[in-house]
Coordinates of C-alpha atoms and ligand atoms in Angstrom, one line a residue:
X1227 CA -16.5 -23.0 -33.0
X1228 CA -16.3 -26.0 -30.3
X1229 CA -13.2 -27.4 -30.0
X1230 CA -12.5 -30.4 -28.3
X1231 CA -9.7 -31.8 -25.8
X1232 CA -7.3 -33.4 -28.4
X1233 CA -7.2 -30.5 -30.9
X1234 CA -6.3 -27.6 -28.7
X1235 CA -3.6 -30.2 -26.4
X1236 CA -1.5 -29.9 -29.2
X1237 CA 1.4 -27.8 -28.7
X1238 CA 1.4 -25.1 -25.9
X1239 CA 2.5 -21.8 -26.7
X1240 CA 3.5 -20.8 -23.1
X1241 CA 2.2 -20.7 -19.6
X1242 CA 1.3 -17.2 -17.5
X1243 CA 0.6 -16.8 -14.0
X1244 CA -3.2 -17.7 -14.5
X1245 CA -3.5 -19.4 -17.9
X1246 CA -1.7 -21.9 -19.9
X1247 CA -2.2 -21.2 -23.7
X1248 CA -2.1 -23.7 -26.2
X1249 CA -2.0 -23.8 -30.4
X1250 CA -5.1 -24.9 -31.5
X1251 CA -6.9 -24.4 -35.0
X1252 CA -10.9 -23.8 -35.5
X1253 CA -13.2 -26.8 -36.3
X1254 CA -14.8 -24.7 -39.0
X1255 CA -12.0 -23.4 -40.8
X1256 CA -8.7 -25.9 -39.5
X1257 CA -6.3 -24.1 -41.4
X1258 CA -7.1 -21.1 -39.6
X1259 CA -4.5 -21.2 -36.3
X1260 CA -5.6 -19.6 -33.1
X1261 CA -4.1 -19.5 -29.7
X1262 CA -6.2 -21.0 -26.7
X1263 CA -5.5 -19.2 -23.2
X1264 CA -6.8 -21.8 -21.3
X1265 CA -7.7 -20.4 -17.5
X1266 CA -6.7 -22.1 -14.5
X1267 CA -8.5 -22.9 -11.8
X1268 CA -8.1 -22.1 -8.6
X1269 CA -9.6 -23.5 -5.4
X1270 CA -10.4 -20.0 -4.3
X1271 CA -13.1 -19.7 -7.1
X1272 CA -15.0 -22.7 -7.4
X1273 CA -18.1 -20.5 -7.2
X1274 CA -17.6 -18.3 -10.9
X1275 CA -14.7 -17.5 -12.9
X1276 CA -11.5 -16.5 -11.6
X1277 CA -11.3 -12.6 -11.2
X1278 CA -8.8 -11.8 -13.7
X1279 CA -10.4 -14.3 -16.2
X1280 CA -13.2 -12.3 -16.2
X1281 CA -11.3 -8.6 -16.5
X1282 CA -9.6 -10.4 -19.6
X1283 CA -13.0 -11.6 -21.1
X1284 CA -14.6 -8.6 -20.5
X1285 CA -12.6 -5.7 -22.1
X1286 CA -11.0 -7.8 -24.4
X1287 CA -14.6 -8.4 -25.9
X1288 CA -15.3 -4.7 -26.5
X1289 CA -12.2 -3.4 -27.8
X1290 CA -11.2 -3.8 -31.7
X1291 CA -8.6 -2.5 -33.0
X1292 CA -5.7 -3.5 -35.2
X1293 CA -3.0 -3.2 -32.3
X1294 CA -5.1 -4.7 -29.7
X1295 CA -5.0 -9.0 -29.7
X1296 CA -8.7 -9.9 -31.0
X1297 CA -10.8 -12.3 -28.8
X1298 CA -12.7 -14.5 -31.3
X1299 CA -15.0 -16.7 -28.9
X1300 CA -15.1 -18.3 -25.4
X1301 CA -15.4 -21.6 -24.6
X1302 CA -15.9 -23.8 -21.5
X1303 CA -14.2 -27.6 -21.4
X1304 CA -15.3 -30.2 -19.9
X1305 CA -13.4 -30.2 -16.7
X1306 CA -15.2 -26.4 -16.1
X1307 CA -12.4 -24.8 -17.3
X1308 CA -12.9 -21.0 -19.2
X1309 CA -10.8 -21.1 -22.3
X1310 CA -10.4 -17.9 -24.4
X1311 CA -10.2 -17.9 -28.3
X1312 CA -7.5 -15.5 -29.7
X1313 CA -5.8 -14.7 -32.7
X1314 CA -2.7 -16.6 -32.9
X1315 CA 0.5 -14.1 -33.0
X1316 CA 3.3 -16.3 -34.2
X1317 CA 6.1 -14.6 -34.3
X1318 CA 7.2 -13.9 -30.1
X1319 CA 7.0 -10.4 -28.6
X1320 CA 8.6 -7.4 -28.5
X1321 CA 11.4 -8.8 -25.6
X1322 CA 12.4 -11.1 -27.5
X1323 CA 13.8 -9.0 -30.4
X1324 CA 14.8 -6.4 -27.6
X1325 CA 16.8 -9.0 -25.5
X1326 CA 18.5 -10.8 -29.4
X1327 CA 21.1 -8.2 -29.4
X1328 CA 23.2 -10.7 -31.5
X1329 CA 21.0 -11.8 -34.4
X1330 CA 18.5 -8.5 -34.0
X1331 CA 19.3 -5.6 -35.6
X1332 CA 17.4 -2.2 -35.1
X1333 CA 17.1 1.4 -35.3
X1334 CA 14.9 4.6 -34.4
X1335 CA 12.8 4.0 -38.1
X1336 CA 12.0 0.7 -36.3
X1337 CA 11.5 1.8 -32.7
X1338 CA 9.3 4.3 -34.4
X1339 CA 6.8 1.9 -36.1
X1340 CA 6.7 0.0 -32.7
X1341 CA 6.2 2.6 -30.7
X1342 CA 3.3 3.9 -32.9
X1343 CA 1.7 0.7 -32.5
X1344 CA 2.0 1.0 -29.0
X1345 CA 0.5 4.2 -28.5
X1346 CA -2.6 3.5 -31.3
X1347 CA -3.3 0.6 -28.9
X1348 CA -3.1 2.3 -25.7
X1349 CA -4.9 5.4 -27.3
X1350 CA -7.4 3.3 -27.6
X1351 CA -7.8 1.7 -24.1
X1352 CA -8.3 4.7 -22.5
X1353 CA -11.0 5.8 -25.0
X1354 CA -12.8 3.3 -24.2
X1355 CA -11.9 3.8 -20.7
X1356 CA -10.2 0.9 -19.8
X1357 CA -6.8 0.8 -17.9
X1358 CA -4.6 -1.9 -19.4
X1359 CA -2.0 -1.9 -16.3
X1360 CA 0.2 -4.5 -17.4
X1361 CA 1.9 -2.8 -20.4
X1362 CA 5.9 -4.2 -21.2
X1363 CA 7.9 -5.9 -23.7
X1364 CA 6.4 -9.5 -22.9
X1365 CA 3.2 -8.4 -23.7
X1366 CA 3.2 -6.6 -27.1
X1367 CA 3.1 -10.1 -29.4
X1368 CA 3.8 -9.5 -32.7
X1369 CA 1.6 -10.6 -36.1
X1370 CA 3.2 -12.6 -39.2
X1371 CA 2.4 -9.7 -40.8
X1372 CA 4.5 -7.4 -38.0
X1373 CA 2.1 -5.9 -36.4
X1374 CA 2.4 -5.6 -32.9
X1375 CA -0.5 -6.2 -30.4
X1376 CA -1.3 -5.8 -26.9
X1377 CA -1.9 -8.7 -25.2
X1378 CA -3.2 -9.3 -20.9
X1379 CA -5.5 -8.1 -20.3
X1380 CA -5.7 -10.0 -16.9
X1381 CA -4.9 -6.9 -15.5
X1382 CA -7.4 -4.8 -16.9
X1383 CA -10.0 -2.5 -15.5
X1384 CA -12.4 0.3 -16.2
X1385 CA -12.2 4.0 -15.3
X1386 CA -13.8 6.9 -14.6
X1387 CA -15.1 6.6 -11.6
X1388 CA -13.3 8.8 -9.1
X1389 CA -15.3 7.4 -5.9
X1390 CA -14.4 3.8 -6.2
X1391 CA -10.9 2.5 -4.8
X1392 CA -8.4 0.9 -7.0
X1393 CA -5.4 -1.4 -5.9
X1394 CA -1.8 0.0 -5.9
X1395 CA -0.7 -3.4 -6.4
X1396 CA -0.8 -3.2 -10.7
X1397 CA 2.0 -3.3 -13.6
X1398 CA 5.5 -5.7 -13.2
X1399 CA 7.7 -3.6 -11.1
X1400 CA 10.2 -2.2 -13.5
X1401 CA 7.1 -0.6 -15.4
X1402 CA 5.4 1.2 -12.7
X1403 CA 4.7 4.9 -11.7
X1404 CA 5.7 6.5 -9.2
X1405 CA 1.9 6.7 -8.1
X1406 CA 1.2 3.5 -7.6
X1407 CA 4.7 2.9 -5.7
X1408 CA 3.5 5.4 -3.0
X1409 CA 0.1 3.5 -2.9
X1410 CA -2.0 5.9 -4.8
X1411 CA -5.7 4.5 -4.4
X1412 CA -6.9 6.6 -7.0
X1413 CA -5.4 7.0 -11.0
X1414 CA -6.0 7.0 -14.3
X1415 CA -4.4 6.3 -17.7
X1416 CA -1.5 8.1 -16.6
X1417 CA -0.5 4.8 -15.1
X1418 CA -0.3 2.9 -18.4
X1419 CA 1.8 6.1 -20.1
X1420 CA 4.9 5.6 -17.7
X1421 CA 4.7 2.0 -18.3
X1422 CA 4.6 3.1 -22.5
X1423 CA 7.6 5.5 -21.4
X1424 CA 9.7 3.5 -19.3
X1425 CA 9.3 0.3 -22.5
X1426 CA 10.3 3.8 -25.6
X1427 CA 13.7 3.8 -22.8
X1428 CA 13.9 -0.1 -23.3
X1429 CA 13.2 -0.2 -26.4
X1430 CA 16.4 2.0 -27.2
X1431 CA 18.7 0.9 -24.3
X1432 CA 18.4 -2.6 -25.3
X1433 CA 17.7 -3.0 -21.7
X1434 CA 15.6 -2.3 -18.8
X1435 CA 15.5 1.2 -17.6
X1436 CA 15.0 0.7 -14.3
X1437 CA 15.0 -2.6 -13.0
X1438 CA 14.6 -2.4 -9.5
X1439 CA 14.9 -5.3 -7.2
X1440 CA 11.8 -4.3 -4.8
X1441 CA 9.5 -2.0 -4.6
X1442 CA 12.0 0.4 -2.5
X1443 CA 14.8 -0.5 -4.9
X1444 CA 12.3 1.0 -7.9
X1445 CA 11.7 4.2 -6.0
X1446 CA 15.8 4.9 -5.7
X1447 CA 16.0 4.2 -9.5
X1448 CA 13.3 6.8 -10.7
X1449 CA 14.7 9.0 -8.2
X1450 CA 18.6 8.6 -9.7
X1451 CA 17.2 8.9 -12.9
X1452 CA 14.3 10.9 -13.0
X1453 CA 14.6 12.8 -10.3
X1454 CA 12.7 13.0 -6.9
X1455 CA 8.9 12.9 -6.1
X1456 CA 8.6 16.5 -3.8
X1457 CA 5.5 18.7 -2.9
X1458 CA 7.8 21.1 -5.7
X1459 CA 7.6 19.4 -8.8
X1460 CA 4.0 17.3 -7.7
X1461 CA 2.1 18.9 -5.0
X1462 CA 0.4 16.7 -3.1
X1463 CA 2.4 13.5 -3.6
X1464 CA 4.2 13.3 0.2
X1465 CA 0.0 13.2 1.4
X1466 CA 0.2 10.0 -0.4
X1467 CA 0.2 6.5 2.4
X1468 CA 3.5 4.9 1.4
X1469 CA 5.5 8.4 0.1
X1470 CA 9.0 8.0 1.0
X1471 CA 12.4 8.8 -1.0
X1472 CA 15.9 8.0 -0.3
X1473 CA 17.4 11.2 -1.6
X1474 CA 16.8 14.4 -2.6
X1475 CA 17.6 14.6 -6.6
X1476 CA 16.8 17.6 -8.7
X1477 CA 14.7 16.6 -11.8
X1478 CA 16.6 15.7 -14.5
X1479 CA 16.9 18.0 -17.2
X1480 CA 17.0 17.6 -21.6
X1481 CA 20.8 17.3 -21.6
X1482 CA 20.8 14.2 -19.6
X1483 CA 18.2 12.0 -21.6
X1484 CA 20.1 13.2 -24.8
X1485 CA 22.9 11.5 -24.2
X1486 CA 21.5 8.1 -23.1
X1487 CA 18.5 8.4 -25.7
X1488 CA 19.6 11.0 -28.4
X1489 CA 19.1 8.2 -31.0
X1490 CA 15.5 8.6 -31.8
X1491 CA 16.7 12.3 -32.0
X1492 CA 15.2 15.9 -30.3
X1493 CA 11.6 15.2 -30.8
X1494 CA 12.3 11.5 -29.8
X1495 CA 13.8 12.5 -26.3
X1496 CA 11.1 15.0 -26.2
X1497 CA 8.2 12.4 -26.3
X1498 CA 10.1 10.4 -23.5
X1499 CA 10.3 12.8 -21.3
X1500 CA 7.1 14.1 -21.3
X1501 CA 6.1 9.6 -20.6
X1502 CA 8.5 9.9 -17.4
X1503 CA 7.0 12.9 -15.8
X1504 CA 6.8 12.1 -12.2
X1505 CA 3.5 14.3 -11.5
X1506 CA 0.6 12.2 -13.3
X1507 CA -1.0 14.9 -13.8
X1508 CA 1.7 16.6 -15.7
X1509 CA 2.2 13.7 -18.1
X1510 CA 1.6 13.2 -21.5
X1511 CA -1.9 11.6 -22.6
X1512 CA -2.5 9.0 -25.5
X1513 CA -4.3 11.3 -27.5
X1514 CA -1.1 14.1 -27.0
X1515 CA 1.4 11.8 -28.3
X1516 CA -0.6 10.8 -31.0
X1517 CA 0.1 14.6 -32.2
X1518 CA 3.1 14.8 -31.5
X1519 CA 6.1 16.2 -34.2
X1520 CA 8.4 13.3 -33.2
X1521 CA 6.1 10.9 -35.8
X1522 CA 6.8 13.4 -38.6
X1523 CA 10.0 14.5 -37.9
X1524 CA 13.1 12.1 -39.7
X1525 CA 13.7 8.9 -39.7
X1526 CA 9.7 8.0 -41.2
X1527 CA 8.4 4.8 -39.0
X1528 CA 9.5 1.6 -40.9
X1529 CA 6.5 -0.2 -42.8
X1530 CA 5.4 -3.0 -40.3
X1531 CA 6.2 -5.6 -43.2
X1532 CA 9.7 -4.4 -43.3
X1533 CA 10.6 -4.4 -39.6
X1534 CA 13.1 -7.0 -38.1
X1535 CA 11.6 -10.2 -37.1
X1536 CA 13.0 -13.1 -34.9
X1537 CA 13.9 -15.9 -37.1
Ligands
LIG2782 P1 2.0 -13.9 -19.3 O1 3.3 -14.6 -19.6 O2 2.2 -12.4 -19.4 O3 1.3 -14.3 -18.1 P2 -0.1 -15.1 -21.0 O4 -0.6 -15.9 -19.8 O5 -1.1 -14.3 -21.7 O6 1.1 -14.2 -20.6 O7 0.6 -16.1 -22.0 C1 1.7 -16.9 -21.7 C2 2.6 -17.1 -22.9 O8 1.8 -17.7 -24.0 C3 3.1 -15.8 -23.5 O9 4.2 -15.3 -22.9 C4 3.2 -16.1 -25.0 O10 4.5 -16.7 -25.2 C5 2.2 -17.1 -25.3 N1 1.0 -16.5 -25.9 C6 0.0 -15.9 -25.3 N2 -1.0 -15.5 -26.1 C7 -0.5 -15.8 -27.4 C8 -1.1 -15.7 -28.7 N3 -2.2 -15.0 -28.9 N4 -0.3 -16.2 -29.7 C9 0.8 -16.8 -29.5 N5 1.4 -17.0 -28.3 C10 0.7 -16.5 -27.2

């Protein structure tokens, strides 16, 4: 499974904040195509691998499952470089088809399929008790079967243990709870279910939910559209170091996220809310939405091989 320079220079695929990943194909079996992340290096970690190198080598190498991107070896180059084997996922991610409004067509039947994915992968995670941290639209990639996957894992960490301190500074902006906005320095998978809420608003808005422009910015948006953080409806959370609200909005109630979500229908809008609760402790876990009625209820989740593709 060594590859050298010349076959994995190829073709890049794309290039991340600390990796650059490149088409490549196995010696062993060259018709099977996988996708290189090769890690750069910086100054800062001449001694060892780069931190969130080794976050994405470790969980990645312990959890398998069909909606999470499989890690098939590791491999350093010669200019000390750690390069990470993974199943190739040809066909984009799930921004692309969200942002194609012209030649992408899709309903709740498909959002449903998606979002299943979604939550089967993040389900998962925390099982295993790993926080993800980075979940959005760029990084569910998407199988030539259809299958989506969840990719990053530079992000990732373990949980579980309440004593140790964790960073506030975690998920893109737009995807981020409330918690971590007011510097929580403890959480959980909570963290990772608003980010799988605010992408189920995406996916159906065709646009971001709440794309604020700083970190302030973000906190006026889930207060305008969620409603406001208070000792009321989260006790506790004005105790927390960088707790502060613009306004003072009641919590929003059914009526409103009917009428900019109704299209994945009662149950639908009844799963998203319970994503976007503000108190962590009051939202939904993987394992509850895995049970619940919205997955049974009409429209039945579109087979993966049937679901709109880029072209
Ligand atoms: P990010 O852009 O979130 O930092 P990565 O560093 O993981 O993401 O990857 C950079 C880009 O490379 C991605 O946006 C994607 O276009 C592409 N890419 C990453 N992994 C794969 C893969 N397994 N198969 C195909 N393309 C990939």
């Amino acid at each position: 499974e060594q590859m050298n320079e010349e076959e994995k220079r190829k073709y890049k695929l794309g290039e991340g904040t600390y990796a650059i990943v490149f088409l490549g194909h196995l010696r062993a079996n060259p018709a099977e195509l996988v996708a290189i992340k090769k890690i750069k290096m910086q100054k800062e970690y001449t001694e060892g691998m780069p931190p969130d190198a080794v976050r994405e080598l470790k969980h990645l190498q312990e959890l398998h499952h069909p909606n999470i991107i499989s890690l098939q070896s590791v491999f350093s180059s010669k200019d000390q470089n750690v390069n990470l084997v993974l199943e190739y996922l040809p066909l984009g991610d799930l921004e692309m088809l969200i942002r194609d409004t012209t030649n992408v067509h899709y309903g709740a039947a498909d959002i449903k399929a998606w979002m299943g994915m979604l939550v089967r992968a993040i389900w998962f995670c925390h099982e295993n008790f790993v926080l993800h941290r980075d979940i959005k639209p760029n990084n569910l990639l998407i199988a030539a079967d259809g299958e989506v996957k969840l990719a990053d894992f530079g992000l990732a960490r373990g949980f579980g243990d309440i004593h140790s301190y964790m960073t506030s500074n975690v998920i893109t902006r737009w995807y981020r709870p409330p918690e971590l906005l007011f510097g929580a320095k403890h959480y959980g998978g909570a963290v990772d279910i608003w980010s799988v809420g605010t992408v189920f608003a995406e996916l159906i808005k065709r646009a971001p939910f709440m794309p604020g422009n700083n970190e302030l910015d973000q906190i006026k948006l889930i207060c305008d559209a969620i409603g406001t953080p208070t000792d009321d409806n989260w006790p506790g959370v004005t105790t927390l170091p960088e707790y502060t609200v613009p306004t003072q909005n009641p919590v929003r109630g059914k009526d409103f996220y009917m009428y900019q979500f109704g299209t994945v229908g009662p149950d639908g809008v009844d799963l998203l809310i319970r994503t976007l609760a503000l108190n962590p402790k009051k939202r939904i876990t993987a394992r509850e939405m895995l049970s619940h009625p919205w997955w049974h209820a009409e429209p039945k989740p579109t087979r993966k091989e049937d679901l709109p593709r880029k072209d």
